């Protein structure tokens, strides 16, 4: 069954806007787990505008007794300090995400013409340490083949284009679903697990989960936004109900 990994970046964004420790990131993680989430995702950026380096260690410590049942996923661009952070924590999974200057959030997956050399060295180090490696890619065959050649274990399909297509509906949506289906099937055929994330929400998730290859979805912004009105635990439960019904 598809797993839900809750991205808690936005909780850290709200905390950092005022300073101090309110809302508590660790309390948010506990609440997600109590509601049934089996994964937690953090994305420590270089500017620490949401998740801080210290947060990564604190969440790791909280999850340590639960590591057999809860996945810890650390996202980030493979800059040297991020690579060393991942290797010092040894999470269940790390997700390599490209970063563009000035972006508010991730805007694209790795292009297939990205030189593999430096990335491949990091991937090898992660795998030697026992960390599963996922690579954030566009839903096209070339990018998936590039990730496979890199030595990744999984790809995470960048789903913002799907979210935009869902809003348009009709033939545009059907074409997008077909594209993602082809990408997921191709990834599976070359031995890669398939994750997905970015702009998935309660409305568009059911249609996307028609793709049977999806091992994990990472959801943050929409989930935390709805939680402001309904509560974090109940919203995690809403997402799990959708996932469990597929």
PDB file of C-alpha atoms in Angstrom:
ATOM      1  CA  UNK A   1       0.000   0.000   0.000  1.00  0.00           C
ATOM      2  CA  UNK A   2       1.131   3.561  -0.648  1.00  0.00           C
ATOM      3  CA  UNK A   3       2.726   5.211   2.393  1.00  0.00           C
ATOM      4  CA  UNK A   4       2.146   8.797   3.540  1.00  0.00           C
ATOM      5  CA  UNK A   5       5.174  10.847   4.541  1.00  0.00           C
ATOM      6  CA  UNK A   6       4.160  14.162   6.087  1.00  0.00           C
ATOM      7  CA  UNK A   7       6.436  17.063   5.206  1.00  0.00           C
ATOM      8  CA  UNK A   8       6.593  19.295   8.306  1.00  0.00           C
ATOM      9  CA  UNK A   9       8.494  22.199   6.738  1.00  0.00           C
ATOM     10  CA  UNK A  10       5.534  24.577   7.002  1.00  0.00           C
ATOM     11  CA  UNK A  11       5.298  24.042  10.761  1.00  0.00           C
ATOM     12  CA  UNK A  12       8.914  25.196  10.991  1.00  0.00           C
ATOM     13  CA  UNK A  13       8.160  28.159   8.700  1.00  0.00           C
ATOM     14  CA  UNK A  14       5.432  29.362  11.060  1.00  0.00           C
ATOM     15  CA  UNK A  15       7.676  28.871  14.099  1.00  0.00           C
ATOM     16  CA  UNK A  16      10.543  30.770  12.496  1.00  0.00           C
ATOM     17  CA  UNK A  17       8.312  33.719  11.606  1.00  0.00           C
ATOM     18  CA  UNK A  18       8.136  34.646  15.297  1.00  0.00           C
ATOM     19  CA  UNK A  19      11.179  32.964  16.813  1.00  0.00           C
ATOM     20  CA  UNK A  20      11.092  30.665  19.799  1.00  0.00           C
ATOM     21  CA  UNK A  21       9.575  27.199  19.607  1.00  0.00           C
ATOM     22  CA  UNK A  22       5.876  27.792  18.916  1.00  0.00           C
ATOM     23  CA  UNK A  23       4.466  25.857  17.202  1.00  0.00           C
ATOM     24  CA  UNK A  24       6.634  22.960  18.267  1.00  0.00           C
ATOM     25  CA  UNK A  25       8.014  20.945  15.376  1.00  0.00           C
ATOM     26  CA  UNK A  26       8.387  17.870  17.568  1.00  0.00           C
ATOM     27  CA  UNK A  27       4.799  18.125  18.771  1.00  0.00           C
ATOM     28  CA  UNK A  28       3.717  18.281  15.130  1.00  0.00           C
ATOM     29  CA  UNK A  29       5.712  15.132  14.373  1.00  0.00           C
ATOM     30  CA  UNK A  30       4.184  13.318  17.355  1.00  0.00           C
ATOM     31  CA  UNK A  31       0.695  14.353  16.280  1.00  0.00           C
ATOM     32  CA  UNK A  32       1.242  13.039  12.757  1.00  0.00           C
ATOM     33  CA  UNK A  33       2.477   9.728  14.090  1.00  0.00           C
ATOM     34  CA  UNK A  34      -0.395   9.397  16.557  1.00  0.00           C
ATOM     35  CA  UNK A  35      -2.787   9.922  13.640  1.00  0.00           C
ATOM     36  CA  UNK A  36      -1.162   7.020  11.776  1.00  0.00           C
ATOM     37  CA  UNK A  37       1.435   8.581   9.469  1.00  0.00           C
ATOM     38  CA  UNK A  38       4.298   6.193   8.756  1.00  0.00           C
ATOM     39  CA  UNK A  39       6.748   8.745   7.414  1.00  0.00           C
ATOM     40  CA  UNK A  40       8.138  12.183   8.240  1.00  0.00           C
ATOM     41  CA  UNK A  41       9.890  14.384   5.685  1.00  0.00           C
ATOM     42  CA  UNK A  42      12.090  17.410   6.346  1.00  0.00           C
ATOM     43  CA  UNK A  43      13.903  19.627   3.853  1.00  0.00           C
ATOM     44  CA  UNK A  44      16.753  21.580   5.472  1.00  0.00           C
ATOM     45  CA  UNK A  45      17.679  24.347   3.031  1.00  0.00           C
ATOM     46  CA  UNK A  46      20.965  26.215   3.192  1.00  0.00           C
ATOM     47  CA  UNK A  47      19.261  29.378   4.483  1.00  0.00           C
ATOM     48  CA  UNK A  48      17.345  27.436   7.176  1.00  0.00           C
ATOM     49  CA  UNK A  49      14.210  29.393   6.371  1.00  0.00           C
ATOM     50  CA  UNK A  50      12.112  26.504   7.685  1.00  0.00           C
ATOM     51  CA  UNK A  51      13.841  23.322   8.859  1.00  0.00           C
ATOM     52  CA  UNK A  52      17.038  24.024  10.765  1.00  0.00           C
ATOM     53  CA  UNK A  53      20.018  21.732  11.113  1.00  0.00           C
ATOM     54  CA  UNK A  54      19.163  21.245  14.781  1.00  0.00           C
ATOM     55  CA  UNK A  55      15.636  20.176  13.812  1.00  0.00           C
ATOM     56  CA  UNK A  56      17.009  17.352  11.698  1.00  0.00           C
ATOM     57  CA  UNK A  57      18.810  15.888  14.695  1.00  0.00           C
ATOM     58  CA  UNK A  58      15.905  16.433  17.091  1.00  0.00           C
ATOM     59  CA  UNK A  59      13.425  14.702  14.788  1.00  0.00           C
ATOM     60  CA  UNK A  60      15.915  11.866  14.295  1.00  0.00           C
ATOM     61  CA  UNK A  61      16.147  11.396  18.054  1.00  0.00           C
ATOM     62  CA  UNK A  62      12.372  11.410  18.414  1.00  0.00           C
ATOM     63  CA  UNK A  63      11.996   8.797  15.669  1.00  0.00           C
ATOM     64  CA  UNK A  64      14.870   6.590  16.801  1.00  0.00           C
ATOM     65  CA  UNK A  65      12.722   4.158  18.855  1.00  0.00           C
ATOM     66  CA  UNK A  66      10.224   3.963  15.964  1.00  0.00           C
ATOM     67  CA  UNK A  67      12.584   3.387  13.074  1.00  0.00           C
ATOM     68  CA  UNK A  68      11.247  -0.087  12.369  1.00  0.00           C
ATOM     69  CA  UNK A  69       7.787   1.345  11.627  1.00  0.00           C
ATOM     70  CA  UNK A  70       8.311   5.036  10.751  1.00  0.00           C
ATOM     71  CA  UNK A  71      10.407   6.252   7.823  1.00  0.00           C
ATOM     72  CA  UNK A  72      12.567   9.345   8.166  1.00  0.00           C
ATOM     73  CA  UNK A  73      13.162  11.125   4.847  1.00  0.00           C
ATOM     74  CA  UNK A  74      15.569  14.052   4.490  1.00  0.00           C
ATOM     75  CA  UNK A  75      15.233  16.082   1.298  1.00  0.00           C
ATOM     76  CA  UNK A  76      17.770  18.534  -0.062  1.00  0.00           C
ATOM     77  CA  UNK A  77      20.190  19.650  -2.709  1.00  0.00           C
ATOM     78  CA  UNK A  78      23.420  17.647  -2.435  1.00  0.00           C
ATOM     79  CA  UNK A  79      25.625  20.514  -1.226  1.00  0.00           C
ATOM     80  CA  UNK A  80      28.543  19.335   0.950  1.00  0.00           C
ATOM     81  CA  UNK A  81      27.027  20.292   4.331  1.00  0.00           C
ATOM     82  CA  UNK A  82      23.721  18.572   3.447  1.00  0.00           C
ATOM     83  CA  UNK A  83      25.535  15.406   2.387  1.00  0.00           C
ATOM     84  CA  UNK A  84      27.446  15.323   5.672  1.00  0.00           C
ATOM     85  CA  UNK A  85      24.241  16.011   7.623  1.00  0.00           C
ATOM     86  CA  UNK A  86      22.513  13.042   6.004  1.00  0.00           C
ATOM     87  CA  UNK A  87      25.485  10.790   6.642  1.00  0.00           C
ATOM     88  CA  UNK A  88      25.605  11.837  10.298  1.00  0.00           C
ATOM     89  CA  UNK A  89      21.899  11.092  10.820  1.00  0.00           C
ATOM     90  CA  UNK A  90      21.575   8.031   8.535  1.00  0.00           C
ATOM     91  CA  UNK A  91      17.827   8.366   7.847  1.00  0.00           C
ATOM     92  CA  UNK A  92      15.820   5.646   6.144  1.00  0.00           C
ATOM     93  CA  UNK A  93      15.733   7.680   2.941  1.00  0.00           C
ATOM     94  CA  UNK A  94      17.221  10.830   1.482  1.00  0.00           C
ATOM     95  CA  UNK A  95      15.748  12.594  -1.537  1.00  0.00           C
ATOM     96  CA  UNK A  96      18.024  14.574  -3.826  1.00  0.00           C
ATOM     97  CA  UNK A  97      16.235  17.722  -4.985  1.00  0.00           C
ATOM     98  CA  UNK A  98      17.628  20.424  -7.288  1.00  0.00           C
ATOM     99  CA  UNK A  99      17.538  23.998  -5.995  1.00  0.00           C
ATOM    100  CA  UNK A 100      17.206  27.115  -8.144  1.00  0.00           C
ATOM    101  CA  UNK A 101      18.347  30.511  -6.895  1.00  0.00           C
ATOM    102  CA  UNK A 102      15.484  32.527  -5.443  1.00  0.00           C
ATOM    103  CA  UNK A 103      12.874  29.779  -5.531  1.00  0.00           C
ATOM    104  CA  UNK A 104      10.182  29.680  -2.862  1.00  0.00           C
ATOM    105  CA  UNK A 105       9.769  25.932  -3.249  1.00  0.00           C
ATOM    106  CA  UNK A 106      10.983  23.245  -5.628  1.00  0.00           C
ATOM    107  CA  UNK A 107      10.172  24.186  -9.213  1.00  0.00           C
ATOM    108  CA  UNK A 108      11.339  21.170 -11.205  1.00  0.00           C
ATOM    109  CA  UNK A 109      12.975  17.787 -11.054  1.00  0.00           C
ATOM    110  CA  UNK A 110      16.552  17.061 -12.080  1.00  0.00           C
ATOM    111  CA  UNK A 111      16.959  17.480 -15.846  1.00  0.00           C
ATOM    112  CA  UNK A 112      18.242  14.415 -17.652  1.00  0.00           C
ATOM    113  CA  UNK A 113      21.303  16.274 -18.944  1.00  0.00           C
ATOM    114  CA  UNK A 114      22.642  16.983 -15.444  1.00  0.00           C
ATOM    115  CA  UNK A 115      26.245  15.705 -15.152  1.00  0.00           C
ATOM    116  CA  UNK A 116      26.201  12.586 -13.001  1.00  0.00           C
ATOM    117  CA  UNK A 117      29.731  12.715 -11.580  1.00  0.00           C
ATOM    118  CA  UNK A 118      29.409  14.638  -8.273  1.00  0.00           C
ATOM    119  CA  UNK A 119      25.877  13.368  -7.650  1.00  0.00           C
ATOM    120  CA  UNK A 120      26.877   9.790  -8.261  1.00  0.00           C
ATOM    121  CA  UNK A 121      29.618  10.023  -5.660  1.00  0.00           C
ATOM    122  CA  UNK A 122      27.089  11.236  -3.073  1.00  0.00           C
ATOM    123  CA  UNK A 123      24.627   8.512  -4.008  1.00  0.00           C
ATOM    124  CA  UNK A 124      27.294   5.876  -3.527  1.00  0.00           C
ATOM    125  CA  UNK A 125      28.185   7.277  -0.101  1.00  0.00           C
ATOM    126  CA  UNK A 126      24.539   7.279   0.982  1.00  0.00           C
ATOM    127  CA  UNK A 127      23.932   3.727  -0.153  1.00  0.00           C
ATOM    128  CA  UNK A 128      27.127   2.500   1.530  1.00  0.00           C
ATOM    129  CA  UNK A 129      25.817   4.049   4.762  1.00  0.00           C
ATOM    130  CA  UNK A 130      22.518   2.169   4.389  1.00  0.00           C
ATOM    131  CA  UNK A 131      20.402   5.135   3.297  1.00  0.00           C
ATOM    132  CA  UNK A 132      17.851   4.571   0.535  1.00  0.00           C
ATOM    133  CA  UNK A 133      18.292   7.181  -2.203  1.00  0.00           C
ATOM    134  CA  UNK A 134      15.393   8.791  -4.035  1.00  0.00           C
ATOM    135  CA  UNK A 135      15.878  11.355  -6.797  1.00  0.00           C
ATOM    136  CA  UNK A 136      13.339  14.094  -7.583  1.00  0.00           C
ATOM    137  CA  UNK A 137      12.655  13.948 -11.329  1.00  0.00           C
ATOM    138  CA  UNK A 138      10.292  15.061 -14.051  1.00  0.00           C
ATOM    139  CA  UNK A 139       7.826  12.386 -15.257  1.00  0.00           C
ATOM    140  CA  UNK A 140       9.712  11.537 -18.433  1.00  0.00           C
ATOM    141  CA  UNK A 141      11.628   8.463 -19.478  1.00  0.00           C
ATOM    142  CA  UNK A 142      14.958  10.237 -20.005  1.00  0.00           C
ATOM    143  CA  UNK A 143      15.012  11.611 -16.461  1.00  0.00           C
ATOM    144  CA  UNK A 144      14.120   8.229 -15.028  1.00  0.00           C
ATOM    145  CA  UNK A 145      16.884   6.511 -16.987  1.00  0.00           C
ATOM    146  CA  UNK A 146      19.282   9.206 -15.747  1.00  0.00           C
ATOM    147  CA  UNK A 147      18.276   8.468 -12.139  1.00  0.00           C
ATOM    148  CA  UNK A 148      18.741   4.743 -12.693  1.00  0.00           C
ATOM    149  CA  UNK A 149      22.228   5.329 -14.109  1.00  0.00           C
ATOM    150  CA  UNK A 150      22.990   7.488 -11.077  1.00  0.00           C
ATOM    151  CA  UNK A 151      22.456   4.447  -8.863  1.00  0.00           C
ATOM    152  CA  UNK A 152      19.288   5.648  -7.147  1.00  0.00           C
ATOM    153  CA  UNK A 153      16.890   3.257  -5.422  1.00  0.00           C
ATOM    154  CA  UNK A 154      13.789   5.305  -6.174  1.00  0.00           C
ATOM    155  CA  UNK A 155      12.562   8.319  -8.063  1.00  0.00           C
ATOM    156  CA  UNK A 156      10.159  10.887  -6.685  1.00  0.00           C
ATOM    157  CA  UNK A 157       7.947  12.117  -9.495  1.00  0.00           C
ATOM    158  CA  UNK A 158       7.451  15.890  -9.446  1.00  0.00           C
ATOM    159  CA  UNK A 159       3.673  16.246  -9.409  1.00  0.00           C
ATOM    160  CA  UNK A 160       3.020  19.981  -9.748  1.00  0.00           C
ATOM    161  CA  UNK A 161       2.283  19.544 -13.498  1.00  0.00           C
ATOM    162  CA  UNK A 162      -0.275  16.891 -12.580  1.00  0.00           C
ATOM    163  CA  UNK A 163      -1.849  19.216  -9.991  1.00  0.00           C
ATOM    164  CA  UNK A 164      -2.215  21.951 -12.622  1.00  0.00           C
ATOM    165  CA  UNK A 165      -3.724  19.469 -15.076  1.00  0.00           C
ATOM    166  CA  UNK A 166      -6.175  18.263 -12.439  1.00  0.00           C
ATOM    167  CA  UNK A 167      -7.574  21.771 -12.119  1.00  0.00           C
ATOM    168  CA  UNK A 168      -8.189  21.878 -15.884  1.00  0.00           C
ATOM    169  CA  UNK A 169      -9.753  18.428 -15.989  1.00  0.00           C
ATOM    170  CA  UNK A 170     -10.975  16.649 -19.113  1.00  0.00           C
ATOM    171  CA  UNK A 171      -8.482  15.675 -21.800  1.00  0.00           C
ATOM    172  CA  UNK A 172      -5.697  17.690 -20.170  1.00  0.00           C
ATOM    173  CA  UNK A 173      -6.032  15.678 -16.968  1.00  0.00           C
ATOM    174  CA  UNK A 174      -6.310  12.368 -18.810  1.00  0.00           C
ATOM    175  CA  UNK A 175      -3.160  13.129 -20.775  1.00  0.00           C
ATOM    176  CA  UNK A 176      -1.290  14.027 -17.596  1.00  0.00           C
ATOM    177  CA  UNK A 177      -2.363  10.833 -15.839  1.00  0.00           C
ATOM    178  CA  UNK A 178      -1.246   8.834 -18.882  1.00  0.00           C
ATOM    179  CA  UNK A 179       2.155  10.555 -18.816  1.00  0.00           C
ATOM    180  CA  UNK A 180       2.674   9.809 -15.133  1.00  0.00           C
ATOM    181  CA  UNK A 181       1.483   6.248 -15.619  1.00  0.00           C
ATOM    182  CA  UNK A 182       4.052   5.726 -18.365  1.00  0.00           C
ATOM    183  CA  UNK A 183       6.756   7.235 -16.170  1.00  0.00           C
ATOM    184  CA  UNK A 184       5.849   5.089 -13.167  1.00  0.00           C
ATOM    185  CA  UNK A 185       5.698   1.925 -15.229  1.00  0.00           C
ATOM    186  CA  UNK A 186       9.049   2.706 -16.823  1.00  0.00           C
ATOM    187  CA  UNK A 187      10.648   3.369 -13.447  1.00  0.00           C
ATOM    188  CA  UNK A 188       9.384   0.047 -12.147  1.00  0.00           C
ATOM    189  CA  UNK A 189      10.643  -1.709 -15.280  1.00  0.00           C
ATOM    190  CA  UNK A 190      14.207  -0.468 -14.677  1.00  0.00           C
ATOM    191  CA  UNK A 191      14.149  -1.479 -11.026  1.00  0.00           C
ATOM    192  CA  UNK A 192      13.309   1.824  -9.364  1.00  0.00           C
ATOM    193  CA  UNK A 193      10.736   2.348  -6.644  1.00  0.00           C
ATOM    194  CA  UNK A 194       8.344   5.236  -7.251  1.00  0.00           C
ATOM    195  CA  UNK A 195       7.548   8.075  -4.846  1.00  0.00           C
ATOM    196  CA  UNK A 196       5.604  11.226  -5.686  1.00  0.00           C
ATOM    197  CA  UNK A 197       5.172  14.688  -4.313  1.00  0.00           C
ATOM    198  CA  UNK A 198       4.485  18.387  -4.776  1.00  0.00           C
ATOM    199  CA  UNK A 199       1.062  20.048  -4.730  1.00  0.00           C
ATOM    200  CA  UNK A 200      -0.804  16.830  -4.030  1.00  0.00           C
ATOM    201  CA  UNK A 201      -3.921  17.410  -1.931  1.00  0.00           C
ATOM    202  CA  UNK A 202      -7.178  15.809  -0.841  1.00  0.00           C
ATOM    203  CA  UNK A 203      -8.868  16.651  -4.137  1.00  0.00           C
ATOM    204  CA  UNK A 204      -6.277  15.437  -6.615  1.00  0.00           C
ATOM    205  CA  UNK A 205      -4.714  12.569  -4.668  1.00  0.00           C
ATOM    206  CA  UNK A 206      -7.407   9.920  -5.365  1.00  0.00           C
ATOM    207  CA  UNK A 207      -7.007  10.160  -9.133  1.00  0.00           C
ATOM    208  CA  UNK A 208      -3.229  10.086  -8.884  1.00  0.00           C
ATOM    209  CA  UNK A 209      -3.311   6.957  -6.770  1.00  0.00           C
ATOM    210  CA  UNK A 210      -4.854   5.088  -9.659  1.00  0.00           C
ATOM    211  CA  UNK A 211      -1.196   4.503 -10.502  1.00  0.00           C
ATOM    212  CA  UNK A 212      -0.464   1.243  -8.644  1.00  0.00           C
ATOM    213  CA  UNK A 213       3.319   1.703  -8.600  1.00  0.00           C
ATOM    214  CA  UNK A 214       3.329   4.596  -6.120  1.00  0.00           C
ATOM    215  CA  UNK A 215       5.161   3.475  -2.984  1.00  0.00           C
ATOM    216  CA  UNK A 216       5.009   6.791  -1.125  1.00  0.00           C
ATOM    217  CA  UNK A 217       3.547  10.266  -1.369  1.00  0.00           C
ATOM    218  CA  UNK A 218       5.142  13.202   0.434  1.00  0.00           C
ATOM    219  CA  UNK A 219       2.624  15.915   1.299  1.00  0.00           C
ATOM    220  CA  UNK A 220       3.204  19.079   3.264  1.00  0.00           C
ATOM    221  CA  UNK A 221       1.817  22.437   2.161  1.00  0.00           C
ATOM    222  CA  UNK A 222      -1.785  21.418   1.482  1.00  0.00           C
ATOM    223  CA  UNK A 223      -1.922  19.162   4.528  1.00  0.00           C
ATOM    224  CA  UNK A 224      -0.576  21.757   6.953  1.00  0.00           C
ATOM    225  CA  UNK A 225      -2.740  24.484   5.398  1.00  0.00           C
ATOM    226  CA  UNK A 226      -5.922  22.491   5.973  1.00  0.00           C
ATOM    227  CA  UNK A 227      -4.738  21.568   9.461  1.00  0.00           C
ATOM    228  CA  UNK A 228      -4.973  25.234  10.489  1.00  0.00           C
ATOM    229  CA  UNK A 229      -8.748  24.864  10.318  1.00  0.00           C
ATOM    230  CA  UNK A 230      -9.400  21.206  11.098  1.00  0.00           C
ATOM    231  CA  UNK A 231      -6.454  20.153  13.228  1.00  0.00           C
ATOM    232  CA  UNK A 232      -3.312  18.280  12.246  1.00  0.00           C
ATOM    233  CA  UNK A 233      -4.337  14.825  13.457  1.00  0.00           C
ATOM    234  CA  UNK A 234      -7.744  14.820  11.720  1.00  0.00           C
ATOM    235  CA  UNK A 235      -6.222  16.003   8.431  1.00  0.00           C
ATOM    236  CA  UNK A 236      -3.534  13.292   8.501  1.00  0.00           C
ATOM    237  CA  UNK A 237      -6.390  10.836   9.054  1.00  0.00           C
ATOM    238  CA  UNK A 238      -8.228  12.237   6.006  1.00  0.00           C
ATOM    239  CA  UNK A 239      -5.215  11.593   3.798  1.00  0.00           C
ATOM    240  CA  UNK A 240      -4.714   8.117   5.220  1.00  0.00           C
ATOM    241  CA  UNK A 241      -8.356   7.313   4.521  1.00  0.00           C
ATOM    242  CA  UNK A 242      -7.873   8.211   0.864  1.00  0.00           C
ATOM    243  CA  UNK A 243      -4.681   6.170   0.627  1.00  0.00           C
ATOM    244  CA  UNK A 244      -6.244   3.200   2.386  1.00  0.00           C
ATOM    245  CA  UNK A 245      -9.219   3.186   0.069  1.00  0.00           C
ATOM    246  CA  UNK A 246      -7.155   2.720  -3.086  1.00  0.00           C
TER     247      UNK A 246
END
